[in-house]
Short mmCIF file of C-alpha atoms in Angstrom, two decimals:
data_model
loop_
_atom_site.label_atom_id
_atom_site.label_comp_id
_atom_site.label_asym_id
_atom_site.label_seq_id
_atom_site.Cartn_x
_atom_site.Cartn_y
_atom_site.Cartn_z
CA MET T 31 13.62 7.57 51.17
CA PHE T 32 12.01 8.24 47.78
CA ARG T 33 9.14 9.94 49.60
CA ASP T 34 11.62 12.38 51.16
CA TYR T 35 13.15 13.16 47.77
CA LEU T 36 9.68 13.73 46.37
CA LEU T 37 8.77 16.12 49.18
CA PHE T 38 12.02 18.05 48.65
CA ALA T 39 11.21 18.35 44.96
CA LEU T 40 7.62 19.54 45.54
CA ASN T 41 8.81 22.06 48.12
CA SER T 42 11.34 23.40 45.61
CA PHE T 43 8.64 23.70 42.94
CA ARG T 44 6.45 25.69 45.31
CA GLN T 45 9.29 28.15 45.97
CA TYR T 46 10.12 28.67 42.29
CA LYS T 47 6.76 28.31 40.58
CA LEU T 48 7.38 30.60 37.60
CA ARG T 49 10.86 29.31 36.86
CA CYS T 50 9.72 25.67 37.09
CA SER T 51 6.67 26.38 34.94
CA LEU T 52 8.74 27.94 32.18
CA SER T 53 11.23 25.08 32.27
CA MET T 54 8.43 22.53 32.07
CA LEU T 55 6.90 24.40 29.13
CA GLY T 56 9.85 23.56 26.89
CA VAL T 57 9.52 19.84 27.67
CA ALA T 58 5.73 20.03 27.26
CA ILE T 59 6.06 21.55 23.79
CA GLY T 60 8.54 18.87 22.72
CA THR T 61 6.38 16.03 24.07
CA PHE T 62 3.25 17.55 22.53
CA SER T 63 5.00 17.68 19.18
CA ILE T 64 6.00 14.02 19.38
CA VAL T 65 2.50 12.82 20.32
CA ALA T 66 0.62 15.04 17.87
CA ILE T 67 2.95 14.59 14.91
CA LEU T 68 3.26 10.82 15.25
CA SER T 69 -0.49 10.42 15.71
CA ILE T 70 -1.38 12.68 12.79
CA GLY T 71 1.28 11.05 10.60
CA GLU T 72 0.11 7.52 11.42
CA GLY T 73 -3.54 8.49 11.07
CA GLY T 74 -2.90 10.20 7.74
CA LYS T 75 -1.05 7.14 6.48
CA LYS T 76 -3.91 4.81 7.46
CA LEU T 77 -6.42 7.21 5.92
CA ILE T 78 -4.62 7.36 2.57
CA ILE T 79 -3.99 3.63 2.46
CA GLY T 80 -7.63 2.99 3.36
CA LEU T 81 -8.78 5.23 0.53
CA VAL T 82 -6.44 3.57 -1.95
CA THR T 83 -7.29 0.03 -0.92
CA GLY T 84 -10.96 1.00 -1.15
CA SER T 85 -10.49 0.48 -4.88
CA GLY T 86 -9.69 -3.17 -4.25
CA THR T 87 -6.22 -4.61 -3.74
CA ASN T 88 -6.37 -6.61 -7.00
CA LEU T 89 -6.43 -3.47 -9.15
CA ILE T 90 -3.64 -2.58 -11.57
CA ALA T 91 -3.31 0.88 -13.12
CA ALA T 92 -1.58 1.35 -16.47
CA HIS T 93 -1.04 4.59 -18.32
CA ASN T 94 1.06 6.00 -21.08
CA ASP T 95 4.02 7.76 -19.48
CA GLN T 96 4.60 9.88 -22.61
CA MET T 97 1.30 11.75 -22.52
CA MET T 98 3.10 15.06 -22.74
CA GLU T 99 5.09 13.99 -25.79
CA THR T 100 4.78 16.53 -28.62
CA ARG T 101 6.23 14.44 -31.44
CA PRO T 102 3.53 12.32 -33.11
CA ASP T 103 6.06 9.59 -33.98
CA LYS T 104 6.65 9.13 -30.25
CA PHE T 105 2.98 8.68 -29.32
CA ALA T 106 2.32 5.38 -27.61
CA TYR T 107 -1.38 4.76 -27.30
CA LEU T 108 -3.45 1.59 -27.41
CA SER T 109 -6.61 0.83 -29.33
CA GLU T 110 -9.68 -1.05 -28.18
CA ASN T 111 -8.40 -3.94 -30.26
CA ASP T 112 -5.15 -3.94 -28.23
CA ILE T 113 -7.17 -3.92 -25.02
CA GLU T 114 -9.19 -6.93 -26.18
CA LYS T 115 -5.97 -8.80 -27.06
CA ILE T 116 -4.47 -8.05 -23.63
CA LYS T 117 -7.61 -9.29 -21.95
CA ARG T 118 -7.77 -12.43 -24.08
CA LYS T 119 -4.11 -13.40 -24.18
CA ILE T 120 -2.84 -12.60 -20.70
CA PRO T 121 -4.01 -15.09 -18.07
CA GLY T 122 -5.19 -13.87 -14.69
CA ILE T 123 -7.11 -10.81 -15.91
CA ASP T 124 -10.72 -10.54 -14.81
CA ASP T 125 -11.65 -7.31 -16.60
CA ILE T 126 -10.19 -4.15 -18.12
CA ALA T 127 -11.64 -0.65 -18.20
CA HIS T 128 -9.91 1.75 -20.57
CA THR T 129 -10.08 5.53 -20.75
CA TYR T 130 -9.96 7.80 -23.76
CA PHE T 131 -7.99 10.81 -22.63
CA LEU T 132 -8.63 14.21 -24.20
CA SER T 133 -7.36 17.63 -23.29
CA THR T 134 -9.69 19.87 -25.17
CA PRO T 135 -11.27 23.36 -25.07
CA MET T 136 -14.59 23.58 -23.28
CA LYS T 137 -17.03 26.47 -23.19
CA VAL T 138 -19.00 27.44 -20.12
CA ARG T 139 -21.21 30.51 -20.45
CA GLY T 140 -19.22 31.66 -23.46
CA GLU T 141 -15.87 31.38 -21.68
CA SER T 142 -13.37 28.91 -23.16
CA LYS T 143 -11.24 26.71 -20.87
CA LEU T 144 -8.85 23.85 -21.47
CA ILE T 145 -10.07 20.81 -19.58
CA THR T 146 -9.41 17.09 -19.31
CA VAL T 147 -12.10 14.81 -20.72
CA GLY T 148 -12.13 11.09 -20.07
CA GLY T 149 -14.17 8.74 -22.21
CA ILE T 150 -15.06 5.70 -20.10
CA PRO T 151 -16.84 2.40 -20.89
CA ALA T 152 -19.78 0.86 -19.05
CA ASN T 153 -17.59 -1.33 -16.80
CA TRP T 154 -15.35 1.53 -15.63
CA PHE T 155 -16.94 1.99 -12.19
CA LYS T 156 -17.22 -1.75 -11.63
CA VAL T 157 -13.54 -2.36 -12.36
CA ARG T 158 -12.49 0.55 -10.15
CA GLY T 159 -14.68 -0.90 -7.37
CA LEU T 160 -15.85 2.51 -6.18
CA GLU T 161 -19.10 4.42 -6.02
CA LEU T 162 -17.80 7.83 -6.97
CA VAL T 163 -20.94 9.74 -7.88
CA VAL T 164 -21.80 11.93 -4.91
CA LYS T 165 -24.76 13.54 -6.62
CA GLY T 166 -26.92 12.52 -9.57
CA ARG T 167 -26.24 9.19 -11.27
CA LYS T 168 -23.82 7.26 -13.44
CA PHE T 169 -24.26 6.52 -17.15
CA THR T 170 -26.84 3.94 -18.11
CA GLU T 171 -26.01 1.11 -20.53
CA LYS T 172 -28.32 2.73 -23.09
CA GLU T 173 -26.60 6.13 -22.81
CA ILE T 174 -23.24 4.52 -23.46
CA ARG T 175 -24.51 2.28 -26.26
CA THR T 176 -26.21 5.17 -28.06
CA SER T 177 -23.44 7.77 -27.50
CA GLN T 178 -25.60 10.17 -25.52
CA LYS T 179 -24.42 13.72 -24.85
CA VAL T 180 -24.23 13.33 -21.08
CA CYS T 181 -21.33 13.81 -18.71
CA LEU T 182 -20.14 13.43 -15.13
CA ILE T 183 -18.06 16.27 -13.75
CA GLY T 184 -15.47 16.30 -10.94
CA GLN T 185 -16.70 18.25 -7.95
CA GLU T 186 -13.60 20.45 -7.78
CA LEU T 187 -13.89 21.38 -11.45
CA PHE T 188 -17.60 22.09 -11.08
CA LYS T 189 -16.96 24.31 -8.07
CA SER T 190 -14.34 26.30 -9.98
CA LEU T 191 -16.74 26.76 -12.90
CA PHE T 192 -20.11 27.25 -11.22
CA GLY T 193 -19.39 27.86 -7.53
CA GLU T 194 -22.20 26.70 -5.28
CA GLU T 195 -24.85 26.49 -8.02
CA GLU T 196 -26.97 23.42 -8.66
CA SER T 197 -24.89 20.99 -10.68
CA LEU T 198 -27.39 18.70 -12.41
CA ASP T 199 -28.84 19.40 -15.87
CA LYS T 200 -26.36 22.18 -16.65
CA GLU T 201 -24.82 22.03 -20.13
CA ILE T 202 -21.17 22.24 -21.08
CA GLU T 203 -19.95 22.78 -24.62
CA ILE T 204 -17.06 20.54 -25.65
CA GLU T 205 -15.75 21.15 -29.16
CA GLY T 206 -19.13 22.41 -30.34
CA THR T 207 -21.17 19.63 -28.73
CA TYR T 208 -23.32 20.28 -25.65
CA PHE T 209 -23.13 17.68 -22.89
CA LYS T 210 -25.65 17.65 -20.03
CA ILE T 211 -24.30 17.11 -16.50
CA ILE T 212 -26.05 14.11 -14.93
CA GLY T 213 -23.77 13.52 -11.95
CA LEU T 214 -21.07 14.95 -9.71
CA LEU T 215 -17.92 12.90 -9.13
CA GLY T 216 -16.35 12.75 -5.68
CA PHE T 217 -13.03 10.97 -6.01
CA LYS T 218 -10.99 10.81 -2.83
CA VAL T 219 -7.80 9.46 -4.36
CA SER T 220 -6.57 9.85 -7.90
CA LEU T 221 -4.93 6.84 -9.53
CA GLY T 222 -2.93 7.60 -12.64
CA PRO T 223 -2.06 10.91 -14.32
CA MET T 224 -5.63 12.20 -14.65
CA ASP T 225 -7.27 13.73 -11.59
CA PRO T 226 -10.99 12.94 -12.01
CA ASN T 227 -11.91 15.64 -9.52
CA ASN T 228 -10.78 18.15 -12.12
CA ALA T 229 -12.01 16.30 -15.20
CA ILE T 230 -15.17 15.49 -17.09
CA MET T 231 -16.23 11.93 -17.85
CA ILE T 232 -18.31 11.11 -20.89
CA PRO T 233 -19.30 7.73 -22.41
CA ASP T 234 -16.43 6.24 -24.42
CA THR T 235 -18.75 5.88 -27.39
CA SER T 236 -19.50 9.62 -27.27
CA ALA T 237 -15.79 10.37 -27.02
CA LYS T 238 -15.17 8.36 -30.17
CA ARG T 239 -18.21 9.40 -32.21
CA LEU T 240 -18.62 13.05 -31.19
CA LEU T 241 -15.07 14.07 -30.33
CA GLY T 242 -13.13 11.72 -32.58
CA ALA T 243 -11.17 10.03 -29.82
CA SER T 244 -9.33 6.90 -30.88
CA GLU T 245 -6.31 6.73 -28.61
CA ILE T 246 -6.31 5.01 -25.25
CA TYR T 247 -3.75 6.37 -22.81
CA MET T 248 -4.95 4.77 -19.59
CA MET T 249 -6.62 1.60 -18.34
CA PHE T 250 -7.45 -0.16 -15.11
CA ILE T 251 -7.01 -3.90 -14.93
CA LYS T 252 -8.76 -6.08 -12.38
CA ALA T 253 -6.90 -9.29 -11.62
CA LYS T 254 -8.84 -12.45 -10.89
CA ASP T 255 -9.25 -13.37 -7.23
CA GLY T 256 -6.36 -15.49 -5.98
CA VAL T 257 -4.06 -14.42 -8.81
CA SER T 258 -0.91 -12.47 -7.99
CA THR T 259 -1.37 -8.86 -9.13
CA SER T 260 2.41 -8.50 -9.43
CA LEU T 261 2.50 -11.41 -11.86
CA VAL T 262 -0.34 -9.96 -13.94
CA LYS T 263 1.32 -6.54 -13.85
CA ASP T 264 4.59 -7.98 -15.18
CA ARG T 265 2.77 -9.83 -17.95
CA VAL T 266 0.86 -6.70 -18.99
CA SER T 267 4.00 -4.59 -18.87
CA ASP T 268 5.94 -7.09 -21.01
CA TYR T 269 3.09 -7.37 -23.50
CA ILE T 270 2.81 -3.59 -23.96
CA LYS T 271 6.59 -3.29 -24.37
CA LYS T 272 6.46 -5.83 -27.18
CA LEU T 273 3.68 -3.83 -28.84
CA PHE T 274 5.99 -0.81 -28.98
CA GLY T 275 9.13 -2.62 -30.13
CA GLY T 276 10.63 -3.11 -26.66
CA ARG T 277 10.22 0.55 -25.61
CA LYS T 278 8.96 1.07 -22.08
CA VAL T 279 6.38 3.74 -22.79
CA TRP T 280 3.62 2.66 -20.41
CA ASP T 281 3.81 2.77 -16.63
CA VAL T 282 2.11 -0.22 -15.02
CA HIS T 283 1.78 -0.51 -11.23
CA THR T 284 -0.26 -2.33 -8.63
CA LEU T 285 -2.02 -0.81 -5.65
CA ASP T 286 0.41 -2.63 -3.35
CA GLU T 287 3.26 -0.70 -4.96
CA MET T 288 1.38 2.56 -4.50
CA ILE T 289 0.73 1.72 -0.86
CA GLU T 290 4.43 0.95 -0.40
CA ILE T 291 5.38 4.29 -1.96
CA LEU T 292 2.86 6.14 0.19
CA GLY T 293 4.17 4.34 3.28
CA SER T 294 7.74 5.35 2.44
CA VAL T 295 6.74 8.97 1.86
CA THR T 296 4.78 9.27 5.11
CA LYS T 297 7.62 7.55 6.96
CA VAL T 298 10.15 10.08 5.69
CA ILE T 299 7.81 12.96 6.56
CA SER T 300 7.28 11.53 10.07
CA ILE T 301 11.05 11.17 10.58
CA VAL T 302 11.74 14.74 9.45
CA ILE T 303 8.98 16.29 11.55
CA GLY T 304 9.78 13.95 14.46
CA SER T 305 13.36 15.20 14.35
CA ILE T 306 12.10 18.75 14.70
CA ALA T 307 10.05 17.62 17.70
CA ALA T 308 13.16 15.98 19.17
CA ILE T 309 15.04 19.27 18.81
CA SER T 310 12.21 21.01 20.68
CA LEU T 311 12.58 18.43 23.43
CA LEU T 312 16.35 18.95 23.46
CA VAL T 313 15.88 22.69 23.91
CA GLY T 314 13.45 21.99 26.74
CA GLY T 315 16.02 19.71 28.37
CA ILE T 316 18.69 22.41 28.18
CA GLY T 317 16.24 24.73 29.91
CA ILE T 318 15.77 22.17 32.67
CA MET T 319 19.53 21.79 33.12
CA ASN T 320 20.00 25.54 33.25
CA MET T 321 17.29 25.88 35.88
CA MET T 322 18.76 23.06 37.97
CA LEU T 323 22.25 24.59 37.85
CA VAL T 324 20.81 27.88 39.10
CA ALA T 325 18.95 25.96 41.82
CA VAL T 326 22.19 24.28 42.93
CA LYS T 327 23.86 27.69 43.25
CA GLU T 328 20.96 29.17 45.18
CA ARG T 329 20.66 26.17 47.49
CA THR T 330 24.36 25.65 48.16
CA ARG T 331 24.01 26.47 51.86
CA GLU T 332 21.05 24.08 52.10
CA ILE T 333 23.24 21.37 50.58
CA GLY T 334 26.00 22.18 53.06
CA ILE T 335 23.59 21.93 55.99
CA ARG T 336 22.20 18.61 54.76
CA LYS T 337 25.67 17.17 54.39
CA ALA T 338 26.70 18.52 57.80
CA ILE T 339 23.86 16.62 59.47
CA GLY T 340 24.59 13.32 57.73
CA ALA T 341 23.50 13.35 54.09
CA ASN T 342 26.02 11.74 51.75
CA ASP T 343 26.85 12.49 48.11
CA TYR T 344 24.31 9.95 46.79
CA ASP T 345 21.50 11.53 48.83
CA ILE T 346 22.19 14.93 47.28
CA LEU T 347 22.65 13.38 43.82
CA TRP T 348 19.30 11.58 43.98
CA GLN T 349 17.54 14.63 45.37
CA PHE T 350 18.45 16.88 42.46
CA LEU T 351 18.17 14.15 39.85
CA ILE T 352 14.64 13.27 40.97
CA GLU T 353 13.71 16.94 40.91
CA ALA T 354 14.82 17.19 37.27
CA VAL T 355 13.02 13.99 36.31
CA ILE T 356 9.79 15.04 38.02
CA LEU T 357 9.93 18.42 36.28
CA CYS T 358 10.28 16.68 32.93
CA LEU T 359 7.57 14.13 33.71
CA ILE T 360 5.10 16.88 34.64
CA GLY T 361 6.02 18.67 31.42
CA GLY T 362 5.62 15.36 29.60
CA CYS T 363 2.15 14.83 31.10
CA ILE T 364 1.10 18.31 30.00
CA GLY T 365 2.50 17.65 26.52
CA VAL T 366 0.81 14.25 26.20
CA GLY T 367 -2.49 15.65 27.45
CA SER T 368 -2.28 18.55 24.99
CA GLY T 369 -1.39 16.17 22.16
CA ILE T 370 -4.35 13.89 22.89
CA SER T 371 -6.68 16.90 23.14
CA VAL T 372 -5.54 18.23 19.76
CA ILE T 373 -5.96 14.81 18.13
CA LEU T 374 -9.48 14.45 19.53
CA LEU T 375 -10.31 18.02 18.49
CA VAL T 376 -9.05 17.54 14.92
CA THR T 377 -10.91 14.21 14.70
CA LYS T 378 -14.15 15.83 15.84
CA MET T 379 -13.87 19.03 13.81
CA PHE T 380 -12.73 17.55 10.51
CA HIS T 381 -14.31 14.09 10.86
CA ILE T 382 -10.95 12.45 10.25
CA ASP T 383 -10.24 9.19 12.03
CA LEU T 384 -6.72 9.95 13.28
CA SER T 385 -4.70 7.32 15.06
CA LEU T 386 -4.52 7.65 18.85
CA SER T 387 -2.41 4.63 19.67
CA ALA T 388 -0.33 3.96 22.77
CA PHE T 389 3.00 4.17 20.92
CA PRO T 390 3.31 8.00 20.61
CA ILE T 391 2.03 8.43 24.17
CA ILE T 392 4.56 5.97 25.59
CA LEU T 393 7.28 7.47 23.40
CA GLY T 394 6.41 10.96 24.66
CA PHE T 395 6.65 9.87 28.30
CA PHE T 396 9.84 7.91 27.63
CA PHE T 397 11.62 10.86 26.01
CA SER T 398 10.47 13.33 28.66
CA CYS T 399 11.83 10.98 31.35
CA LEU T 400 15.04 10.48 29.36
CA VAL T 401 15.49 14.24 29.01
CA GLY T 402 15.03 14.63 32.77
CA ILE T 403 17.71 12.04 33.52
CA PHE T 404 20.14 13.21 30.84
CA PHE T 405 19.96 16.90 31.65
CA GLY T 406 19.55 16.38 35.39
CA VAL T 407 22.66 14.29 35.93
CA TYR T 408 25.20 17.10 35.62
CA PRO T 409 23.51 19.58 38.01
CA ALA T 410 22.95 16.70 40.47
CA TYR T 411 26.62 15.69 40.16
CA VAL T 412 27.72 19.31 40.77
CA ALA T 413 25.53 19.45 43.88
CA ALA T 414 26.74 16.07 45.16
CA ARG T 415 30.43 17.01 44.78
CA LEU T 416 30.13 20.12 46.98
CA LYS T 417 32.12 19.91 50.17
CA PRO T 418 30.13 20.71 53.31
CA VAL T 419 32.62 23.33 54.54
CA ASP T 420 32.69 25.16 51.21
CA ALA T 421 28.94 24.93 50.87
CA LEU T 422 28.34 26.40 54.31
CA ARG T 423 30.71 29.28 53.59
CA TYR T 424 28.97 30.08 50.30
CA GLU T 425 27.26 33.48 50.32
#
């Protein structure tokens, strides 16, 4: 019996190729949107989380949340002595890397620009757990100990200043002192308020001796293995609050919290964009229903003849319902195929490992089938309720 319904449906499609194709297009676009958006959203989420966790899951970031404060009496910075006390007094801390934060004029080829300069200690890269120098090298222990005039520059900042020129050995003037570029930074994810891709890093000793830096606004804390980072974070947060008379002027957070926030953000984005895809599918379904209603009108005499020779209401109902479902499933297949192709293309072109899991594919098929049933029921019901005599008289 199902084979007969299938043959009826295929015969109908052959007679109305253009109309069926256009109706299927709406479903295909909706299904494509579901597959592509869910895959890209899930892949993007995994990519970001992978980049963040690349720093090590036992990392805690702490920074002054009043960096833009203009009143000196409100400044809330730490000193190296404070950092040493935190490291010594709070259990569970393996190491701390602080950053002197300066926003200062810099001269490149006579042109003055306001840039962000970070003064970092020797253990900064080790605590962060990342190899971030994409070209050149990091500071040596000697360069840091002797306050050498060397710097690492973020690749985005370098590009905006020098374009495609060779980066190494160029000099940048910071407050009258020339620093030689020895390496190019390639941060993928910024933790904290300073974006290193648009900043310059110099040895912390140079920041203090040559630029007069004395205020620490940011630090990264590495918790010992096996110790709860949340517990260490709370201890650090409480300790800093006590230092500033109970004021909460430093923001302290773990990577797990950042991952949770990122997960929530990507989830909301996926829901919003997925809703738009669902609307596309809804519009496609309305197109299918419209086409099926027209088909019922045009094939009224055919329905009358079928009923006159023995077909009952359920036969007619199933015939038209299966036609609608098959239309949607073909549209769904086209949409899923297009979605997979786009994902593979984006992965190949941009070298991004996007997620191509079974969930969006199954979801795409499920919704295309659901649309076929939902929007096919009414036209099928209309066809099934036709009386043979009336149907045969229909002109």
